[in-house]
Amino acid sequence: MNTVNQPIPKIDAQALTTGKGVYTDDLAPANCLIVKVLRSPHAFAKIKSIKTDAALKVNGIECVLTYADMPKIRYTLAGQSYPEPSPYDRYILEDIVRYVGDPVAIVAGRDERTVDKALKMIRVKYELLPPVIDFEQALDNPSVIHPEADYFNNFPIGGDVKRNLLASGGHSGGDLDAVFSSCDIVQEETYYTKANAQAMMETFRTYTYLDHNSRLTVVTSTQVPFHCRRQIARALGLPKSAVRVIKPRIGGGFGAKQTLVSEMFPAVVTMRTGRPAKIVYTRQETFAASNSRHQMRVTVKVGAMKDGTIRALDVYALSNAGAYGEHASTTVGLVGSKSIALYTPEAYRFHYDVVYTNTMAGGAFRGYGATQGCFAVESAINQLADRLGLDPAEIRLKNIPKQGAAMPAYLDGPLSSSRLDECIRRGMEMIGWKEKFGICRSDGKTARGVGMAITMQGSGIANIDTCAATIRLNDNGFYTLFIGATDMGTGCDTILAQMAAETLHCPMERITVDGVDTDHSPFDKGSYASGTTYLTGMAVVKACTELCEKIRRQGALKLGISLSQAAFDGDQVVSTLDPAQAIGLEPLAQQLVVGDGEWLQVTATHSSPVSPPPLMAGFADVEVDLGTGKVRVLDYAAVVDCGTVINPNLATVQAQGGIAQGIGMALYEDIQYNPQGKMLNDSFMQYKIPSRLDLPDIRVEFAPSYEPSGPFGAKSIGEVVINTPSPAIASAIFQATGVICRSLPATPEHILLGMAKKQGGAGA
Amino acid sequence: MKVKIKVNGKLFDKHIPNDMMLIDFLRKYGFYSVKRGCESSNCGLCTVWVDQKPVLSCSYPAARADGHEVTTLEGVLPEAEVFGRVMASMGAEQCGFCSPGFVMAVLALKREIPNPTEEQAREYLAGNLCRCSGYASQMKAVMQYLKEGYQ
């Protein structure tokens, strides 16, 4: 292969590394009204009155909007295919506020200073309601967070909103009780994972304007332009044809931008005033008034034999949706389906409840529930190995499904491609597992330990995700690849162009990539669920294959030869019988737009009945300071089977970046609230993400299988990479100190207190 | 108030609000490379130079730059392009939003510490956060670039 599997630099690299103004806020016109939002200081309250007259008198204020000005249309902000499995539980503004940060009023004016002044002059009287902050107290709490009569779901998701129950469900296979009763050992443990902030570097931002046809144009930093268009039209009560969404370069998303966050506010201002409007979220708002990873409690019951054979797995998850239900019923599903399926139990059960609380809504964050499930189930397997006196890596090798195996707990198909066993074996070599595991490595001041975990994700959502691509031969013999997939820094524009170049037998330079503008891009569900490489990639391959055929046909016509005799090698259409009979691509393309020609363009659509899992093994070598409990990750080695690697550089950096976020989740990241529901750590000062001093040189290798249903054998890479650090690091800490971390993050306090308790010391 | 600030060699003689921060001054006059990532001086995205020394422009009053020379990424482009290519050859820029501040910090490091060890480079660049890359490819790019620069 010439371009696929090559470490090609990103096609937008030059613009990005030289600071060109290519992001939303760089492109917004200077005459935009500045939009800001007055937010609730209370976690749960009814608005008794809002006085806006003084604010409206501030010189330069264009409008101050409250719930009284908003359409009474319930909608969801979740960027999912219709019908969304997320409840329609929001108004743009409502007379009830459900978390500290919920919008109360929208103010637009000439500049930031003017708007800030007006915001301070709005007087709101609240009737305070008792908030539900602790998600373990939410179910059947007397405080009902969504009492509204017009709350609705597109289809049943197992909720009972009067009980604060948003969703419930599960699936099972085999006779669980019978298998448990015949196991040598049955272990049950409960784990906690916290809400984490996606913390992409570019905060949420959007600008809007009316075009010459009075259509609302929304330029926004989003992962889901087409879902954006649909939801904005719904929430504002506009026809879908009246909304156009454009996505420029995005400064990271990690799932945060799979929910609409900033879009509605300037949109409503533009519709009200007819003027361009812009909102740029502060970092504080981005932390405290957007969405996060869902906080969860996961109980894992595992039944096994003394030799390490895992025979039964029973997993229950309680998930905290927060105040609104975006992605709540779907993230929780991955907790079980993407963790249990890594083993081959005779019987399994997975069930879950999702509850509302008066905290910021959860949303999508890389890993999307699989991360929480991975921490719980992998930690449980590590603990099981310890109880049985077995090597945790060997227990995996003994129990993982082989390529071709059915995976009953995974609802999206069999294991069509896997080299997970090789991922584990190679990871063991990289970290020095045999030399380090089970060996006490302490100098009295520090202690070291190694730990490991395995994981899987999906590649798109089976039978739901739909992605299209359009490839066009332009009149000069170069191609334009139109995509609706959203490059958010991941490099999907580049890897899709690589696939196009490979299929069209041409160099990368001959392909320009265009996206995304809902007015001319082909439909794509957007970049989430690890679907872009696998699904949009296949659409690209299909479209380019068909375009090759069209070029061949046109070439044959021009040459006056039969189609069976014509070959297209990327540069020319040539007769297989007489090489002298040939027409170059450029003259052919030129002739096709002069006189009786044909403008060659192909759109292909792809979806998949399966979601083949990428697989991975992660190994951590950590050092614990025995005096302070501080943990340092000294080495992290990961081996990934993402099928064929389309771009080794970009895939490696995806993996390193995902592991870094996973290390943050394992050791630092924890969104905390005070008892009144105010977020305590809504800045980078207080919410620590790993810096370059906190991380080792994360080592990544690939063990590529060949996925028959993927483009060039590829599966996905984007999400699977975040999952292994928390269980691997927790296990390494256990080995170093004997302290079990069942609740993330593994803080120095927990470790130190745990060590003190083990020694029977004070403070335990 | 009135300020005279030279940005990338060009004088800006302007009336500004007293409390204007340097980042807002720079973006107002079209230096869009300068990015804001936080408002608590933690992320390093807004790094520019004042008199060749890196500062965080989000917390640096524009008034303080009165009479001084400010350099943004736009002002060091040929040099930045070279480092940019090294970064891109490793896929280290990812979303690119932190790149301008990071590149300014790397070029400042190059001026301040000749032939740094990787540990020194890490320390120097610690204030530049990146959520995409996990830093490994960035550090590889930095060390390769600096090594080539001193050959």
XYZ file of C-alpha atoms in Angstrom, chain A residues 141-639:
499
model
C -35.985 10.808 46.816
C -38.832 13.162 47.811
C -37.227 15.796 45.572
C -38.312 14.996 42.037
C -35.943 16.609 39.582
C -38.102 16.376 36.455
C -41.733 16.840 37.491
C -42.705 18.454 34.185
C -45.728 17.110 32.343
C -44.226 17.372 28.860
C -41.102 15.254 29.652
C -40.863 12.481 27.110
C -38.783 9.718 25.567
C -38.763 8.728 21.926
C -39.120 5.117 23.046
C -39.084 3.323 26.403
C -35.684 3.284 28.106
C -36.784 1.833 31.433
C -37.206 5.150 33.230
C -39.671 6.219 35.897
C -39.094 9.928 36.182
C -41.231 10.393 39.312
C -38.674 8.187 41.075
C -35.749 10.171 39.544
C -35.072 7.018 37.536
C -34.004 8.043 34.047
C -33.372 4.596 32.624
C -32.883 0.980 33.624
C -32.293 -2.268 31.819
C -29.875 -5.052 31.181
C -29.312 -8.401 29.558
C -28.147 -11.826 30.589
C -27.258 -15.274 29.361
C -26.954 -18.703 30.971
C -28.080 -19.900 34.389
C -26.216 -17.480 36.626
C -27.256 -18.936 39.999
C -26.427 -22.483 38.997
C -22.982 -21.556 37.720
C -22.155 -19.410 40.762
C -23.130 -22.267 43.081
C -20.715 -24.628 41.377
C -17.730 -22.227 41.362
C -14.710 -22.715 43.639
C -14.680 -19.029 44.458
C -17.256 -16.254 44.235
C -16.018 -12.719 44.788
C -18.145 -9.570 44.963
C -16.709 -6.076 45.034
C -18.046 -2.572 44.486
C -16.141 0.149 42.650
C -16.651 3.871 42.188
C -15.634 6.018 39.241
C -15.954 9.783 39.270
C -17.227 12.456 36.963
C -14.279 13.604 34.837
C -13.976 16.690 32.673
C -13.088 16.196 29.024
C -11.008 19.381 29.320
C -10.309 19.908 25.649
C -8.159 22.980 25.173
C -10.691 24.893 23.077
C -13.715 25.707 25.236
C -17.247 25.607 23.797
C -17.969 28.385 21.297
C -20.433 29.240 18.574
C -21.343 32.158 16.360
C -24.506 32.587 14.358
C -25.871 34.847 11.635
C -28.708 35.076 9.162
C -27.615 34.614 5.573
C -29.010 36.440 2.519
C -31.970 34.064 2.515
C -32.639 34.662 6.228
C -31.463 31.172 7.085
C -29.813 30.689 10.454
C -26.156 29.816 9.967
C -24.428 28.291 12.975
C -20.643 28.085 12.991
C -19.684 25.955 15.924
C -17.032 23.807 17.507
C -18.965 20.554 17.346
C -18.446 16.855 16.736
C -21.987 16.468 15.395
C -22.982 19.082 12.773
C -25.977 17.176 11.401
C -27.399 16.381 14.827
C -26.803 20.044 15.699
C -28.876 21.147 12.744
C -31.751 18.897 13.728
C -31.755 19.840 17.417
C -31.380 23.577 16.860
C -34.295 23.545 14.418
C -36.388 21.631 16.925
C -35.530 23.695 19.999
C -36.106 26.991 18.211
C -39.226 25.787 16.439
C -37.690 26.357 12.999
C -38.030 24.233 9.888
C -34.930 22.101 9.403
C -34.352 23.782 6.063
C -33.870 27.096 7.876
C -30.717 25.982 9.698
C -27.220 25.469 8.361
C -24.332 24.261 10.534
C -20.671 24.739 9.712
C -17.801 23.130 11.584
C -14.382 24.760 11.230
C -11.232 23.346 12.889
C -11.964 22.103 16.395
C -9.623 22.413 19.364
C -10.421 18.992 20.793
C -13.674 17.409 21.892
C -13.207 13.959 23.459
C -17.004 13.600 23.483
C -17.807 16.915 25.183
C -18.830 18.347 21.833
C -21.049 15.388 21.033
C -23.543 17.311 23.114
C -24.771 20.717 22.033
C -23.558 23.103 24.721
C -23.069 26.631 23.441
C -25.131 26.536 20.233
C -28.618 27.542 21.389
C -27.683 30.820 23.062
C -26.329 32.841 20.119
C -28.847 31.106 17.841
C -31.744 32.401 19.875
C -30.192 35.877 19.965
C -29.699 35.958 16.209
C -33.265 34.808 15.604
C -34.520 37.465 18.015
C -32.374 40.382 16.825
C -31.465 39.422 13.270
C -27.854 40.184 14.151
C -24.724 38.036 14.203
C -24.023 36.764 17.694
C -21.176 34.922 19.380
C -20.615 33.060 22.605
C -17.243 31.866 23.882
C -17.435 29.809 27.046
C -15.004 30.564 29.810
C -13.002 27.668 31.213
C -15.100 27.948 34.368
C -18.314 27.505 32.359
C -16.695 24.707 30.406
C -16.008 22.879 33.653
C -19.226 23.709 35.494
C -21.953 24.225 32.888
C -21.455 21.650 30.156
C -21.167 17.878 30.592
C -18.743 15.308 31.996
C -18.109 11.596 32.230
C -20.935 9.913 34.139
C -20.107 9.138 37.751
C -20.839 5.485 38.518
C -20.954 2.780 41.153
C -20.289 -0.634 39.676
C -20.659 -3.934 41.525
C -18.911 -6.942 40.037
C -19.595 -10.488 41.145
C -17.292 -13.030 39.600
C -17.359 -16.799 39.927
C -14.251 -18.818 39.077
C -12.437 -22.094 39.549
C -9.132 -22.452 41.404
C -7.265 -22.777 38.137
C -8.474 -19.310 37.130
C -11.302 -20.307 34.805
C -13.854 -17.511 34.938
C -17.325 -19.060 34.826
C -19.768 -16.329 35.778
C -19.878 -12.548 35.765
C -22.638 -10.424 37.241
C -22.275 -6.666 36.840
C -24.576 -3.957 38.154
C -24.069 -0.254 37.443
C -25.685 2.780 39.018
C -25.018 5.844 36.908
C -25.418 9.507 37.803
C -27.034 11.336 34.892
C -26.885 14.674 36.638
C -29.631 17.176 35.935
C -30.305 16.213 32.300
C -30.265 12.954 30.452
C -27.898 13.368 27.512
C -26.172 10.054 26.730
C -27.246 8.674 30.111
C -29.146 5.592 28.940
C -26.461 4.662 26.399
C -23.161 5.228 28.229
C -24.259 2.870 30.975
C -24.892 0.099 28.446
C -21.211 -0.071 27.574
C -20.257 -0.676 31.214
C -21.284 -4.293 30.890
C -21.227 -5.078 27.207
C -17.622 -3.993 26.690
C -16.198 -5.515 29.866
C -17.930 -8.881 30.343
C -17.385 -9.761 26.687
C -13.612 -9.818 27.210
C -14.127 -13.123 29.012
C -15.997 -16.274 28.175
C -18.228 -16.975 31.160
C -20.829 -19.734 31.011
C -23.348 -17.316 32.468
C -23.486 -13.570 32.826
C -25.833 -10.779 33.750
C -25.555 -7.045 33.318
C -28.135 -4.652 34.688
C -28.245 -0.969 35.464
C -30.123 2.021 36.788
C -29.546 5.619 35.808
C -30.684 8.396 38.122
C -31.164 12.119 37.956
C -29.404 14.382 40.483
C -28.941 18.132 40.844
C -25.391 18.085 39.510
C -24.108 18.972 36.053
C -25.369 16.594 33.385
C -23.166 13.767 32.297
C -22.436 13.338 28.630
C -20.046 11.649 26.280
C -16.408 11.312 27.216
C -14.021 9.083 25.304
C -14.692 5.515 26.422
C -18.381 6.247 27.042
C -19.118 3.843 29.895
C -16.652 1.202 28.721
C -14.050 3.105 30.743
C -16.070 2.823 33.943
C -16.822 -0.853 33.244
C -13.167 -1.543 32.485
C -12.053 -0.121 35.833
C -14.563 -2.223 37.751
C -14.347 -5.541 35.909
C -10.601 -5.446 35.288
C -9.990 -4.484 38.933
C -12.192 -7.406 39.962
C -10.240 -9.811 37.768
C -6.952 -8.491 39.180
C -8.288 -9.025 42.693
C -9.484 -12.504 41.767
C -6.034 -13.375 40.466
C -4.536 -12.201 43.742
C -7.000 -14.272 45.781
C -6.232 -17.355 43.699
C -2.491 -16.711 43.726
C -2.422 -16.561 39.950
C -0.705 -14.231 37.496
C -3.282 -11.666 36.274
C -1.838 -11.702 32.766
C -2.089 -15.499 32.612
C -5.669 -15.417 33.872
C -6.516 -13.159 30.906
C -4.755 -15.391 28.414
C -6.725 -18.320 29.809
C -10.140 -16.653 29.569
C -10.251 -14.224 26.641
C -12.327 -15.129 23.580
C -10.383 -16.282 20.548
C -10.776 -14.745 17.110
C -14.034 -15.989 15.609
C -15.653 -16.675 18.972
C -19.196 -15.610 19.762
C -19.406 -12.933 22.446
C -22.819 -13.284 24.075
C -22.412 -10.252 26.346
C -21.393 -8.076 23.416
C -24.520 -7.391 21.447
C -22.828 -6.145 18.316
C -21.378 -9.246 16.751
C -18.792 -11.994 17.166
C -15.083 -11.426 17.574
C -14.355 -11.226 13.876
C -10.745 -10.144 14.335
C -8.486 -10.322 17.361
C -4.866 -10.494 18.339
C -5.564 -9.668 21.960
C -3.469 -12.617 23.130
C -0.496 -11.142 21.313
C -1.258 -7.700 22.781
C -0.998 -9.249 26.241
C 2.160 -11.257 25.520
C 3.975 -8.350 23.869
C 2.905 -5.977 26.639
C 4.362 -8.398 29.204
C 7.684 -8.303 27.360
C 7.680 -4.521 27.036
C 7.086 -3.862 30.732
C 9.273 -6.743 31.938
C 6.295 -8.485 33.551
C 8.004 -11.773 34.320
C 10.864 -10.005 36.113
C 8.696 -7.496 37.955
C 5.355 -9.072 38.818
C 5.103 -10.344 42.372
C 8.569 -9.085 43.285
C 8.892 -6.656 46.175
C 10.788 -3.665 44.899
C 11.117 -1.272 47.801
C 14.003 0.766 49.140
C 12.110 1.693 52.287
C 11.174 5.122 50.968
C 9.390 4.051 47.819
C 7.797 0.862 46.601
C 7.187 -0.202 43.031
C 4.590 -2.400 41.463
C 3.316 -3.430 38.056
C -0.276 -3.921 37.039
C -2.174 -4.666 33.879
C -5.600 -4.608 32.289
C -7.225 -5.415 28.981
C -10.043 -3.655 27.220
C -12.190 -3.379 24.142
C -14.373 -0.750 22.548
C -16.550 -0.792 19.422
C -16.181 0.605 15.926
C -19.297 2.685 15.407
C -22.795 1.814 16.569
C -24.060 -1.286 14.768
C -27.166 -0.795 12.623
C -27.550 2.864 13.659
C -24.551 4.928 12.629
C -24.655 6.059 9.028
C -21.799 7.823 7.313
C -21.535 9.057 3.754
C -18.691 10.385 1.663
C -18.631 12.152 -1.675
C -15.668 12.097 -4.024
C -15.549 14.414 -7.004
C -13.212 14.546 -9.970
C -12.607 18.243 -10.612
C -11.938 19.713 -14.030
C -8.165 19.843 -13.465
C -7.834 16.190 -12.599
C -7.698 16.603 -8.833
C -10.264 15.294 -6.395
C -12.364 16.809 -3.648
C -13.380 14.503 -0.837
C -16.498 15.790 0.897
C -17.109 14.397 4.343
C -19.538 15.032 7.158
C -17.172 13.428 9.673
C -15.664 15.961 12.031
C -11.926 16.144 12.459
C -11.511 17.434 16.011
C -7.761 17.097 15.992
C -7.787 13.352 15.563
C -6.674 13.596 11.953
C -9.714 12.018 10.310
C -9.524 14.424 7.352
C -6.041 13.031 6.741
C -6.708 9.332 7.211
C -9.834 9.502 5.061
C -7.792 11.241 2.349
C -5.198 8.460 2.708
C -7.893 5.868 2.041
C -9.144 7.886 -0.924
C -5.637 8.218 -2.360
C -5.026 4.502 -1.922
C -8.269 3.615 -3.702
C -7.770 6.168 -6.475
C -4.096 5.117 -6.911
C -2.893 8.690 -6.545
C -0.682 10.795 -4.290
C -2.243 12.610 -1.317
C -1.583 15.971 -2.981
C -4.268 15.218 -5.548
C -6.980 15.151 -2.878
C -8.480 18.109 -1.047
C -10.816 17.487 1.862
C -13.925 19.536 2.512
C -15.962 19.409 5.688
C -18.195 20.097 7.360
C -21.062 22.243 6.140
C -24.522 20.723 6.358
C -25.467 22.591 3.185
C -23.020 20.649 1.041
C -21.377 17.867 3.032
C -22.823 14.369 2.756
C -24.605 13.141 5.866
C -22.430 11.754 8.598
C -23.595 11.073 12.126
C -20.446 12.853 13.265
C -17.273 11.826 15.011
C -18.131 9.679 18.002
C -18.512 6.062 19.042
C -15.148 5.353 17.377
C -16.952 5.245 14.057
C -15.070 7.486 11.654
C -12.201 5.275 10.478
C -14.384 2.198 10.283
C -17.632 3.603 8.864
C -16.786 6.842 7.061
C -13.608 5.122 5.891
C -15.674 2.394 4.249
C -17.924 5.018 2.647
C -14.803 6.657 1.217
C -13.540 3.341 -0.160
C -16.924 2.606 -1.731
C -17.231 6.062 -3.294
C -13.672 6.068 -4.631
C -14.004 2.551 -6.023
C -17.101 3.611 -7.906
C -15.431 6.791 -9.142
C -12.540 4.713 -10.524
C -15.127 2.794 -12.499
C -16.720 5.973 -13.809
C -13.337 7.346 -14.852
C -12.533 4.079 -16.605
C -15.865 4.177 -18.455
C -15.377 7.780 -19.561
C -11.813 7.034 -20.598
C -12.970 4.084 -22.694
C -15.571 6.291 -24.386
C -12.987 8.953 -25.219
C -10.546 6.362 -26.504
C -13.246 4.519 -28.419
C -12.326 1.188 -26.865
C -14.467 -1.368 -25.087
C -14.871 -1.037 -21.336
C -13.382 -4.474 -20.718
C -10.258 -3.297 -22.472
C -9.854 -0.093 -20.408
C -7.738 0.129 -17.265
C -7.353 3.068 -14.885
C -4.030 3.195 -13.066
C -4.610 6.464 -11.243
C -2.846 8.631 -13.819
C -4.431 7.560 -17.065
C -7.003 5.338 -18.672
C -5.143 2.965 -20.955
C -6.002 0.150 -23.314
C -4.849 -3.211 -22.001
C -4.285 -4.344 -25.603
C -2.426 -1.310 -26.877
C -0.575 0.838 -24.284
C -0.229 3.586 -26.876
C -3.956 4.150 -26.583
C -4.212 6.189 -23.399
C -5.708 9.371 -22.037
C -4.295 11.127 -18.966
C -6.537 11.926 -16.029
C -6.115 15.680 -16.394
C -7.034 15.927 -20.100
C -9.876 13.504 -19.480
C -11.200 15.594 -16.589
C -10.870 18.719 -18.676
C -12.731 17.188 -21.624
C -15.510 16.026 -19.327
C -16.514 19.628 -18.630
C -16.363 20.865 -22.198
C -19.254 20.168 -24.485
C -21.041 16.886 -24.040
C -19.310 15.762 -20.832
C -20.183 14.411 -17.428
C -19.293 15.882 -14.057
C -17.994 12.862 -12.179
C -19.028 12.650 -8.582
C -19.975 9.700 -6.395
C -21.631 9.628 -3.011
C -21.555 6.387 -1.060
C -23.137 5.601 2.270
C -22.043 3.020 4.771
C -23.391 1.500 7.938
C -22.557 -1.787 9.544
C -24.572 -4.569 11.184
C -21.585 -5.246 13.466
C -19.224 -3.135 15.536
C -15.928 -4.996 15.560
C -14.022 -4.308 18.761
C -10.512 -2.895 18.845
C -8.625 -4.545 21.676
C -5.778 -3.553 23.892
C -3.586 -4.535 26.792
C -2.085 -1.878 29.059
C 0.731 -2.343 31.580
C 1.736 0.153 34.260
C 4.924 0.282 36.319
C 4.390 2.681 39.208
C 6.317 3.999 42.160
C 4.593 4.907 45.414
C 6.234 7.269 47.878
C 5.769 5.455 51.176
C 6.023 8.710 53.107
C 3.410 10.675 51.184
C 1.391 8.130 49.223
C 2.165 9.965 45.989
C 2.123 7.786 42.900
C 4.315 8.226 39.866
C 3.740 6.234 36.722
C 7.294 5.383 35.686
C 6.423 3.392 32.595
C 3.297 2.613 30.631
C 3.383 0.069 27.849
C 0.386 -0.586 25.647
C -0.235 -2.885 22.726
